[in-house]
Tab-separated table of N, CA and C in Angstrom:
chain	number	residue	atom	x	y	z
A	1	MET	N	0.842	-1.192	0.000
A	1	MET	CA	0.000	0.000	0.000
A	1	MET	C	0.882	1.249	0.000
A	2	LYS	N	0.619	2.136	-0.918
A	2	LYS	CA	1.385	3.374	-0.992
A	2	LYS	C	0.784	4.404	-0.044
A	3	HIS	N	1.642	4.979	0.775
A	3	HIS	CA	1.206	6.030	1.688
A	3	HIS	C	1.263	7.371	0.968
A	4	ARG	N	0.306	8.231	1.251
A	4	ARG	CA	0.268	9.538	0.596
A	4	ARG	C	1.408	10.434	1.068
A	5	TYR	N	1.697	10.394	2.373
A	5	TYR	CA	2.749	11.244	2.922
A	5	TYR	C	3.987	10.403	3.195
A	6	LEU	N	5.119	10.884	2.721
A	6	LEU	CA	6.372	10.156	2.841
A	6	LEU	C	7.370	10.952	3.672
A	7	LYS	N	8.047	10.254	4.570
A	7	LYS	CA	9.076	10.901	5.376
A	7	LYS	C	10.211	11.339	4.461
A	8	ALA	N	10.606	12.620	4.588
A	8	ALA	CA	11.596	13.171	3.664
A	8	ALA	C	12.829	13.727	4.357
A	9	GLY	N	12.813	13.797	5.680
A	9	GLY	CA	13.978	14.315	6.382
A	9	GLY	C	13.661	14.624	7.824
A	10	LYS	N	14.675	15.097	8.522
A	10	LYS	CA	14.532	15.400	9.943
A	10	LYS	C	15.137	16.762	10.230
A	11	ILE	N	14.434	17.541	11.034
A	11	ILE	CA	14.959	18.846	11.460
A	11	ILE	C	15.981	18.562	12.556
A	12	VAL	N	17.235	18.865	12.257
A	12	VAL	CA	18.318	18.507	13.181
A	12	VAL	C	18.800	19.680	14.031
A	13	ASN	N	18.446	20.901	13.625
A	13	ASN	CA	18.892	22.058	14.409
A	13	ASN	C	18.214	23.321	13.900
A	14	THR	N	18.490	24.403	14.602
A	14	THR	CA	18.066	25.729	14.145
A	14	THR	C	19.232	26.339	13.387
A	15	HIS	N	18.956	27.444	12.696
A	15	HIS	CA	20.015	28.161	11.984
A	15	HIS	C	19.750	29.651	12.148
A	16	GLY	N	20.640	30.331	12.825
A	16	GLY	CA	20.457	31.762	13.053
A	16	GLY	C	19.376	32.020	14.088
A	17	ILE	N	18.942	33.290	14.159
A	17	ILE	CA	17.951	33.668	15.177
A	17	ILE	C	16.583	34.028	14.593
A	18	ALA	N	16.458	33.963	13.259
A	18	ALA	CA	15.216	34.402	12.610
A	18	ALA	C	14.221	33.268	12.345
A	19	GLY	N	14.457	32.082	12.928
A	19	GLY	CA	13.482	31.004	12.793
A	19	GLY	C	13.792	29.970	11.731
A	20	GLU	N	14.958	30.045	11.117
A	20	GLU	CA	15.310	29.024	10.129
A	20	GLU	C	15.664	27.718	10.832
A	21	VAL	N	15.420	26.596	10.126
A	21	VAL	CA	15.778	25.288	10.644
A	21	VAL	C	16.676	24.569	9.641
A	22	LYS	N	17.451	23.633	10.156
A	22	LYS	CA	18.352	22.827	9.332
A	22	LYS	C	17.744	21.438	9.204
A	23	ILE	N	17.458	21.034	7.963
A	23	ILE	CA	16.827	19.738	7.696
A	23	ILE	C	17.860	18.809	7.064
A	24	LEU	N	18.023	17.627	7.652
A	24	LEU	CA	18.836	16.576	7.053
A	24	LEU	C	17.900	15.762	6.169
A	25	PRO	N	18.058	15.864	4.840
A	25	PRO	CA	17.102	15.192	3.942
A	25	PRO	C	17.353	13.701	3.839
A	26	TRP	N	16.274	12.956	3.651
A	26	TRP	CA	16.333	11.523	3.408
A	26	TRP	C	15.938	11.281	1.953
A	27	ALA	N	16.707	11.831	1.052
A	27	ALA	CA	16.421	11.724	-0.380
A	27	ALA	C	17.747	11.573	-1.115
A	28	ASP	N	17.682	11.478	-2.425
A	28	ASP	CA	18.895	11.341	-3.217
A	28	ASP	C	19.840	12.521	-3.027
A	29	GLY	N	19.293	13.681	-2.716
A	29	GLY	CA	20.107	14.873	-2.481
A	29	GLY	C	19.261	15.950	-1.860
A	30	PRO	N	19.896	16.930	-1.232
A	30	PRO	CA	19.128	17.981	-0.559
A	30	PRO	C	18.309	18.837	-1.512
A	31	GLU	N	18.721	18.929	-2.767
A	31	GLU	CA	18.001	19.743	-3.755
A	31	GLU	C	16.555	19.297	-3.923
A	32	PHE	N	16.290	18.031	-3.673
A	32	PHE	CA	14.938	17.471	-3.819
A	32	PHE	C	13.916	18.270	-3.017
A	33	LEU	N	14.262	18.664	-1.787
A	33	LEU	CA	13.305	19.376	-0.933
A	33	LEU	C	13.040	20.808	-1.385
A	34	LEU	N	13.893	21.355	-2.239
A	34	LEU	CA	13.714	22.735	-2.699
A	34	LEU	C	12.509	22.881	-3.627
A	35	ASP	N	12.002	21.774	-4.149
A	35	ASP	CA	10.901	21.814	-5.109
A	35	ASP	C	9.517	21.925	-4.465
A	36	PHE	N	9.460	21.960	-3.138
A	36	PHE	CA	8.164	21.930	-2.458
A	36	PHE	C	7.793	23.288	-1.878
A	37	ASP	N	6.496	23.611	-1.958
A	37	ASP	CA	5.964	24.813	-1.321
A	37	ASP	C	5.426	24.486	0.062
A	38	THR	N	5.053	23.222	0.265
A	38	THR	CA	4.470	22.787	1.529
A	38	THR	C	5.134	21.492	1.975
A	39	LEU	N	5.527	21.449	3.234
A	39	LEU	CA	5.985	20.219	3.873
A	39	LEU	C	4.989	19.903	4.980
A	40	TYR	N	5.099	18.731	5.569
A	40	TYR	CA	4.163	18.318	6.609
A	40	TYR	C	4.946	17.909	7.853
A	41	ILE	N	4.538	18.480	8.984
A	41	ILE	CA	5.152	18.162	10.271
A	41	ILE	C	4.030	17.739	11.207
A	42	ASP	N	4.174	16.570	11.794
A	42	ASP	CA	3.127	16.009	12.666
A	42	ASP	C	1.770	15.981	11.962
A	43	GLY	N	1.784	15.695	10.659
A	43	GLY	CA	0.545	15.592	9.891
A	43	GLY	C	-0.074	16.913	9.473
A	44	GLN	N	0.546	18.018	9.852
A	44	GLN	CA	0.006	19.342	9.528
A	44	GLN	C	0.819	20.005	8.418
A	45	PRO	N	0.155	20.649	7.458
A	45	PRO	CA	0.888	21.351	6.408
A	45	PRO	C	1.600	22.587	6.955
A	46	VAL	N	2.833	22.785	6.501
A	46	VAL	CA	3.617	23.953	6.886
A	46	VAL	C	4.169	24.563	5.603
A	47	GLU	N	3.821	25.837	5.372
A	47	GLU	CA	4.258	26.496	4.155
A	47	GLU	C	5.723	26.882	4.233
A	48	LEU	N	6.431	26.582	3.161
A	48	LEU	CA	7.844	26.909	3.062
A	48	LEU	C	7.964	28.314	2.482
A	49	ARG	N	8.611	29.204	3.213
A	49	ARG	CA	8.804	30.588	2.759
A	49	ARG	C	10.131	30.769	2.047
A	50	GLY	N	11.032	29.834	2.249
A	50	GLY	CA	12.330	29.893	1.589
A	50	GLY	C	13.139	28.675	1.974
A	51	ALA	N	14.002	28.244	1.062
A	51	ALA	CA	14.863	27.096	1.348
A	51	ALA	C	16.079	27.165	0.446
A	52	ARG	N	17.191	26.713	1.004
A	52	ARG	CA	18.426	26.678	0.223
A	52	ARG	C	19.292	25.535	0.743
A	53	VAL	N	20.146	25.033	-0.137
A	53	VAL	CA	21.050	23.955	0.231
A	53	VAL	C	22.248	24.551	0.948
A	54	HIS	N	22.642	23.891	2.041
A	54	HIS	CA	23.851	24.271	2.784
A	54	HIS	C	24.557	22.972	3.140
A	55	LYS	N	25.702	22.716	2.479
A	55	LYS	CA	26.432	21.451	2.609
A	55	LYS	C	25.496	20.314	2.201
A	56	ASN	N	25.242	19.340	3.047
A	56	ASN	CA	24.351	18.237	2.665
A	56	ASN	C	22.956	18.401	3.261
A	57	CYS	N	22.651	19.586	3.763
A	57	CYS	CA	21.363	19.853	4.412
A	57	CYS	C	20.590	20.935	3.670
A	58	VAL	N	19.372	21.175	4.156
A	58	VAL	CA	18.539	22.251	3.634
A	58	VAL	C	18.249	23.205	4.785
A	59	LEU	N	18.497	24.484	4.554
A	59	LEU	CA	18.109	25.509	5.510
A	59	LEU	C	16.745	26.010	5.053
A	60	ALA	N	15.765	25.901	5.939
A	60	ALA	CA	14.390	26.209	5.560
A	60	ALA	C	13.774	27.235	6.493
A	61	LYS	N	12.921	28.066	5.916
A	61	LYS	CA	12.166	29.071	6.666
A	61	LYS	C	10.697	28.749	6.456
A	62	PHE	N	9.978	28.473	7.565
A	62	PHE	CA	8.559	28.159	7.493
A	62	PHE	C	7.719	29.367	7.871
A	63	GLN	N	6.544	29.475	7.248
A	63	GLN	CA	5.612	30.537	7.604
A	63	GLN	C	5.204	30.362	9.067
A	64	GLY	N	5.224	31.450	9.809
A	64	GLY	CA	4.796	31.430	11.197
A	64	GLY	C	5.888	31.072	12.191
A	65	ILE	N	7.052	30.721	11.716
A	65	ILE	CA	8.197	30.442	12.590
A	65	ILE	C	9.167	31.602	12.396
A	66	ASP	N	9.133	32.556	13.337
A	66	ASP	CA	9.842	33.809	13.126
A	66	ASP	C	11.018	34.068	14.062
A	67	ASP	N	11.251	33.151	15.016
A	67	ASP	CA	12.408	33.363	15.884
A	67	ASP	C	12.983	32.020	16.321
A	68	ILE	N	14.126	32.061	16.939
A	68	ILE	CA	14.833	30.845	17.326
A	68	ILE	C	14.040	30.010	18.329
A	69	ASN	N	13.269	30.645	19.199
A	69	ASN	CA	12.494	29.899	20.190
A	69	ASN	C	11.425	29.036	19.522
A	70	GLN	N	10.752	29.593	18.518
A	70	GLN	CA	9.759	28.812	17.781
A	70	GLN	C	10.442	27.693	16.990
A	71	ALA	N	11.592	28.012	16.407
A	71	ALA	CA	12.326	27.025	15.619
A	71	ALA	C	12.820	25.873	16.494
A	72	MET	N	13.229	26.151	17.720
A	72	MET	CA	13.721	25.107	18.634
A	72	MET	C	12.651	24.042	18.898
A	73	LYS	N	11.386	24.436	18.874
A	73	LYS	CA	10.298	23.484	19.120
A	73	LYS	C	10.184	22.453	17.992
A	74	LEU	N	10.773	22.756	16.839
A	74	LEU	CA	10.705	21.847	15.694
A	74	LEU	C	11.884	20.871	15.642
A	75	LYS	N	12.890	21.097	16.477
A	75	LYS	CA	14.080	20.252	16.458
A	75	LYS	C	13.689	18.791	16.702
A	76	ASN	N	14.275	17.903	15.899
A	76	ASN	CA	14.048	16.454	15.921
A	76	ASN	C	12.709	16.016	15.331
A	77	LYS	N	11.952	16.935	14.761
A	77	LYS	CA	10.701	16.579	14.082
A	77	LYS	C	11.025	16.036	12.684
A	78	VAL	N	10.208	15.105	12.224
A	78	VAL	CA	10.343	14.548	10.888
A	78	VAL	C	9.480	15.371	9.941
A	79	VAL	N	10.037	15.724	8.786
A	79	VAL	CA	9.260	16.433	7.768
A	79	VAL	C	8.843	15.431	6.696
A	80	CYS	N	7.628	15.592	6.218
A	80	CYS	CA	7.082	14.709	5.196
A	80	CYS	C	6.706	15.508	3.960
A	81	ILE	N	6.578	14.788	2.856
A	81	ILE	CA	6.099	15.377	1.611
A	81	ILE	C	4.832	14.647	1.201
A	82	ASP	N	4.042	15.291	0.380
A	82	ASP	CA	2.857	14.682	-0.216
A	82	ASP	C	3.288	14.093	-1.555
A	83	ARG	N	3.127	12.791	-1.724
A	83	ARG	CA	3.577	12.153	-2.961
A	83	ARG	C	2.911	12.773	-4.197
A	84	GLU	N	1.735	13.375	-4.025
A	84	GLU	CA	1.049	13.985	-5.164
A	84	GLU	C	1.740	15.261	-5.641
A	85	ASP	N	2.665	15.787	-4.826
A	85	ASP	CA	3.421	16.973	-5.210
A	85	ASP	C	4.689	16.626	-5.981
A	86	VAL	N	4.909	15.341	-6.261
A	86	VAL	CA	6.140	14.886	-6.896
A	86	VAL	C	5.829	14.223	-8.228
A	87	GLU	N	6.598	14.582	-9.228
A	87	GLU	CA	6.508	13.896	-10.508
A	87	GLU	C	7.826	13.165	-10.717
A	88	LEU	N	7.785	11.836	-10.529
A	88	LEU	CA	8.984	11.028	-10.670
A	88	LEU	C	9.272	10.748	-12.138
A	89	GLU	N	10.553	10.571	-12.445
A	89	GLU	CA	10.945	10.190	-13.794
A	89	GLU	C	10.435	8.779	-14.078
A	90	GLU	N	10.298	8.456	-15.352
A	90	GLU	CA	9.861	7.123	-15.767
A	90	GLU	C	10.775	6.065	-15.148
A	91	GLY	N	10.167	5.081	-14.493
A	91	GLY	CA	10.930	3.997	-13.887
A	91	GLY	C	11.453	4.292	-12.484
A	92	ALA	N	11.282	5.515	-12.014
A	92	ALA	CA	11.741	5.871	-10.673
A	92	ALA	C	10.637	5.570	-9.661
A	93	PHE	N	11.028	5.361	-8.412
A	93	PHE	CA	10.067	5.062	-7.361
A	93	PHE	C	10.636	5.523	-6.031
A	94	PHE	N	9.785	5.611	-5.039
A	94	PHE	CA	10.217	5.947	-3.688
A	94	PHE	C	10.653	4.661	-2.990
A	95	LEU	N	11.735	4.741	-2.222
A	95	LEU	CA	12.195	3.569	-1.477
A	95	LEU	C	11.103	3.040	-0.550
A	96	ALA	N	10.309	3.939	0.003
A	96	ALA	CA	9.228	3.528	0.909
A	96	ALA	C	8.241	2.590	0.219
A	97	ASP	N	8.093	2.725	-1.107
A	97	ASP	CA	7.155	1.884	-1.844
A	97	ASP	C	7.666	0.454	-2.043
A	98	LEU	N	8.960	0.235	-1.783
A	98	LEU	CA	9.519	-1.106	-1.923
A	98	LEU	C	9.224	-1.985	-0.711
A	99	MET	N	8.984	-1.338	0.414
A	99	MET	CA	8.769	-2.098	1.643
A	99	MET	C	7.577	-3.042	1.491
A	100	GLY	N	7.809	-4.313	1.790
A	100	GLY	CA	6.741	-5.304	1.713
A	100	GLY	C	6.548	-5.929	0.341
A	101	LEU	N	7.303	-5.475	-0.684
A	101	LEU	CA	7.160	-6.095	-2.002
A	101	LEU	C	7.568	-7.559	-1.940
A	102	GLU	N	6.841	-8.391	-2.663
A	102	GLU	CA	7.196	-9.796	-2.762
A	102	GLU	C	8.396	-9.925	-3.695
A	103	VAL	N	9.377	-10.709	-3.283
A	103	VAL	CA	10.588	-10.908	-4.086
A	103	VAL	C	10.569	-12.332	-4.631
A	104	ARG	N	10.684	-12.432	-5.972
A	104	ARG	CA	10.613	-13.726	-6.648
A	104	ARG	C	11.891	-13.984	-7.443
A	105	ASP	N	12.263	-15.240	-7.523
A	105	ASP	CA	13.384	-15.650	-8.366
A	105	ASP	C	12.911	-15.584	-9.818
A	106	ALA	N	13.644	-14.866	-10.658
A	106	ALA	CA	13.230	-14.659	-12.047
A	106	ALA	C	13.242	-15.953	-12.852
A	107	ASP	N	14.096	-16.898	-12.486
A	107	ASP	CA	14.204	-18.137	-13.257
A	107	ASP	C	13.184	-19.190	-12.819
A	108	SER	N	13.055	-19.399	-11.516
A	108	SER	CA	12.171	-20.469	-11.026
A	108	SER	C	10.779	-19.969	-10.648
A	109	GLY	N	10.644	-18.669	-10.406
A	109	GLY	CA	9.364	-18.126	-9.953
A	109	GLY	C	9.141	-18.291	-8.461
A	110	ALA	N	10.092	-18.929	-7.778
A	110	ALA	CA	9.964	-19.163	-6.335
A	110	ALA	C	9.954	-17.834	-5.578
A	111	VAL	N	9.096	-17.761	-4.562
A	111	VAL	CA	9.032	-16.567	-3.720
A	111	VAL	C	10.129	-16.673	-2.663
A	112	LEU	N	11.003	-15.668	-2.634
A	112	LEU	CA	12.117	-15.651	-1.685
A	112	LEU	C	11.735	-14.973	-0.373
A	113	GLY	N	10.709	-14.141	-0.402
A	113	GLY	CA	10.281	-13.405	0.782
A	113	GLY	C	9.785	-12.030	0.387
A	114	THR	N	9.859	-11.112	1.334
A	114	THR	CA	9.452	-9.729	1.074
A	114	THR	C	10.572	-8.784	1.492
A	115	ILE	N	10.557	-7.595	0.904
A	115	ILE	CA	11.556	-6.591	1.268
A	115	ILE	C	11.199	-6.061	2.646
A	116	HIS	N	12.121	-6.233	3.547
A	116	HIS	CA	11.932	-5.824	4.943
A	116	HIS	C	12.600	-4.479	5.225
A	117	GLU	N	13.704	-4.204	4.511
A	117	GLU	CA	14.478	-2.998	4.773
A	117	GLU	C	15.278	-2.656	3.524
A	118	VAL	N	15.602	-1.365	3.354
A	118	VAL	CA	16.475	-0.939	2.272
A	118	VAL	C	17.656	-0.223	2.914
A	119	LEU	N	18.838	-0.798	2.738
A	119	LEU	CA	20.061	-0.165	3.236
A	119	LEU	C	20.584	0.759	2.152
A	120	THR	N	21.158	1.896	2.554
A	120	THR	CA	21.600	2.886	1.558
A	120	THR	C	23.079	3.245	1.727
A	121	PRO	N	23.973	2.251	1.595
A	121	PRO	CA	25.400	2.581	1.632
A	121	PRO	C	25.783	3.353	0.366
A	122	PRO	N	26.962	3.957	0.333
A	122	PRO	CA	27.337	4.811	-0.800
A	122	PRO	C	27.316	4.139	-2.180
A	123	ALA	N	27.756	2.894	-2.293
A	123	ALA	CA	27.889	2.281	-3.619
A	123	ALA	C	26.542	2.069	-4.297
A	124	SER	N	25.637	1.357	-3.658
A	124	SER	CA	24.301	1.121	-4.198
A	124	SER	C	23.409	0.653	-3.061
A	125	ASN	N	22.106	0.806	-3.245
A	125	ASN	CA	21.173	0.338	-2.225
A	125	ASN	C	21.241	-1.185	-2.119
A	126	VAL	N	20.881	-1.688	-0.944
A	126	VAL	CA	20.838	-3.129	-0.710
A	126	VAL	C	19.469	-3.453	-0.125
A	127	TYR	N	18.779	-4.408	-0.756
A	127	TYR	CA	17.465	-4.819	-0.283
A	127	TYR	C	17.625	-5.985	0.693
A	128	VAL	N	17.063	-5.844	1.877
A	128	VAL	CA	17.056	-6.926	2.858
A	128	VAL	C	15.734	-7.661	2.688
A	129	VAL	N	15.835	-8.917	2.251
A	129	VAL	CA	14.664	-9.727	1.938
A	129	VAL	C	14.562	-10.844	2.965
A	130	ARG	N	13.406	-10.929	3.596
A	130	ARG	CA	13.184	-11.979	4.592
A	130	ARG	C	12.060	-12.892	4.135
A	131	GLY	N	12.337	-14.180	4.264
A	131	GLY	CA	11.337	-15.189	3.937
A	131	GLY	C	11.583	-16.425	4.764
A	132	GLY	N	10.663	-16.768	5.619
A	132	GLY	CA	10.830	-17.934	6.484
A	132	GLY	C	12.053	-17.762	7.372
A	133	GLU	N	12.943	-18.734	7.332
A	133	GLU	CA	14.160	-18.709	8.148
A	133	GLU	C	15.303	-17.968	7.465
A	134	ARG	N	15.129	-17.627	6.202
A	134	ARG	CA	16.233	-17.055	5.407
A	134	ARG	C	16.150	-15.546	5.305
A	135	GLU	N	17.325	-14.957	5.175
A	135	GLU	CA	17.429	-13.523	4.903
A	135	GLU	C	18.442	-13.360	3.773
A	136	HIS	N	18.061	-12.605	2.768
A	136	HIS	CA	18.947	-12.319	1.633
A	136	HIS	C	19.259	-10.826	1.646
A	137	MET	N	20.488	-10.499	1.334
A	137	MET	CA	20.867	-9.099	1.140
A	137	MET	C	21.231	-8.972	-0.331
A	138	ILE	N	20.375	-8.255	-1.066
A	138	ILE	CA	20.497	-8.204	-2.520
A	138	ILE	C	20.852	-6.789	-2.954
A	139	PRO	N	22.040	-6.607	-3.562
A	139	PRO	CA	22.390	-5.273	-4.075
A	139	PRO	C	21.403	-4.851	-5.170
A	140	ALA	N	20.991	-3.598	-5.127
A	140	ALA	CA	20.021	-3.085	-6.098
A	140	ALA	C	20.744	-2.619	-7.356
A	141	VAL	N	21.332	-3.573	-8.045
A	141	VAL	CA	22.044	-3.300	-9.294
A	141	VAL	C	21.497	-4.227	-10.373
A	142	GLU	N	21.693	-3.850	-11.631
A	142	GLU	CA	21.061	-4.584	-12.727
A	142	GLU	C	21.532	-6.033	-12.853
A	143	GLU	N	22.686	-6.368	-12.297
A	143	GLU	CA	23.133	-7.761	-12.338
A	143	GLU	C	22.193	-8.676	-11.554
A	144	PHE	N	21.523	-8.138	-10.529
A	144	PHE	CA	20.650	-8.947	-9.678
A	144	PHE	C	19.169	-8.619	-9.846
A	145	ILE	N	18.848	-7.364	-10.135
A	145	ILE	CA	17.446	-6.946	-10.231
A	145	ILE	C	16.990	-7.046	-11.686
A	146	VAL	N	16.047	-7.940	-11.935
A	146	VAL	CA	15.533	-8.151	-13.280
A	146	VAL	C	14.383	-7.179	-13.563
A	147	GLU	N	13.480	-7.047	-12.588
A	147	GLU	CA	12.322	-6.157	-12.764
A	147	GLU	C	11.821	-5.677	-11.412
A	148	THR	N	11.531	-4.387	-11.334
A	148	THR	CA	10.896	-3.803	-10.152
A	148	THR	C	9.522	-3.321	-10.587
A	149	ASN	N	8.477	-3.929	-10.026
A	149	ASN	CA	7.122	-3.552	-10.391
A	149	ASN	C	6.366	-3.172	-9.109
A	150	VAL	N	6.473	-1.902	-8.756
A	150	VAL	CA	5.852	-1.404	-7.530
A	150	VAL	C	4.335	-1.497	-7.627
A	151	ASP	N	3.775	-1.170	-8.793
A	151	ASP	CA	2.319	-1.171	-8.949
A	151	ASP	C	1.717	-2.567	-8.780
A	152	GLU	N	2.408	-3.582	-9.268
A	152	GLU	CA	1.918	-4.962	-9.150
A	152	GLU	C	2.400	-5.639	-7.862
A	153	GLY	N	3.350	-4.998	-7.156
A	153	GLY	CA	3.773	-5.495	-5.853
A	153	GLY	C	4.822	-6.584	-5.851
A	154	TYR	N	5.731	-6.572	-6.845
A	154	TYR	CA	6.768	-7.608	-6.836
A	154	TYR	C	8.100	-7.088	-7.377
A	155	LEU	N	9.137	-7.856	-7.039
A	155	LEU	CA	10.499	-7.603	-7.506
A	155	LEU	C	11.033	-8.930	-8.017
A	156	LEU	N	11.516	-8.968	-9.257
A	156	LEU	CA	12.130	-10.167	-9.805
A	156	LEU	C	13.635	-10.035	-9.688
A	157	VAL	N	14.271	-11.100	-9.157
A	157	VAL	CA	15.722	-11.060	-8.955
A	157	VAL	C	16.364	-12.306	-9.558
A	158	ARG	N	17.630	-12.181	-9.864
A	158	ARG	CA	18.426	-13.313	-10.309
A	158	ARG	C	19.642	-13.367	-9.381
A	159	LEU	N	19.642	-14.344	-8.495
A	159	LEU	CA	20.698	-14.463	-7.511
A	159	LEU	C	21.857	-15.315	-8.039
A	160	ILE	N	23.017	-15.116	-7.410
A	160	ILE	CA	24.148	-15.981	-7.725
A	160	ILE	C	24.283	-16.988	-6.597
A	161	GLU	N	24.994	-18.059	-6.841
A	161	GLU	CA	25.166	-19.100	-5.821
A	161	GLU	C	25.778	-18.504	-4.565
A	162	GLY	N	25.214	-18.854	-3.423
A	162	GLY	CA	25.728	-18.358	-2.154
A	162	GLY	C	24.938	-17.182	-1.597
A	163	MET	N	24.040	-16.617	-2.393
A	163	MET	CA	23.217	-15.508	-1.899
A	163	MET	C	22.062	-16.097	-1.182
């Protein structure tokens, strides 16, 4: 099931005294959050009055947050986006949509389990697949991933011996 609101980052600190906050994004890059006019905190819409990239974070100014004391109340809050505000490129998907997908062997059709977690080390993502007593860690690269079909709810993989 696809959730409408997706976690997109965490407010890790304040910035300056005028109410800006520092958001550590949970996306491919901090630039992703610059495309939004509205973010969601605790399920409530918060209008973005300005945002810019600073190192690997986003410095954001929200409507109604005008000083450091108000900004401090937002520290450690998770910011979400509305998936309807995003137009993904063809073939792209949100990592959150992979959770729970059934993973099948492309050759035998055998069900290996479901995606339980997605690890995001620098080289490439790794899908943690659990099924029964077994756990597979499958790199998300074309050598192993045959097809990702989020809409139909499955992932086809081709494993090598020992995986």
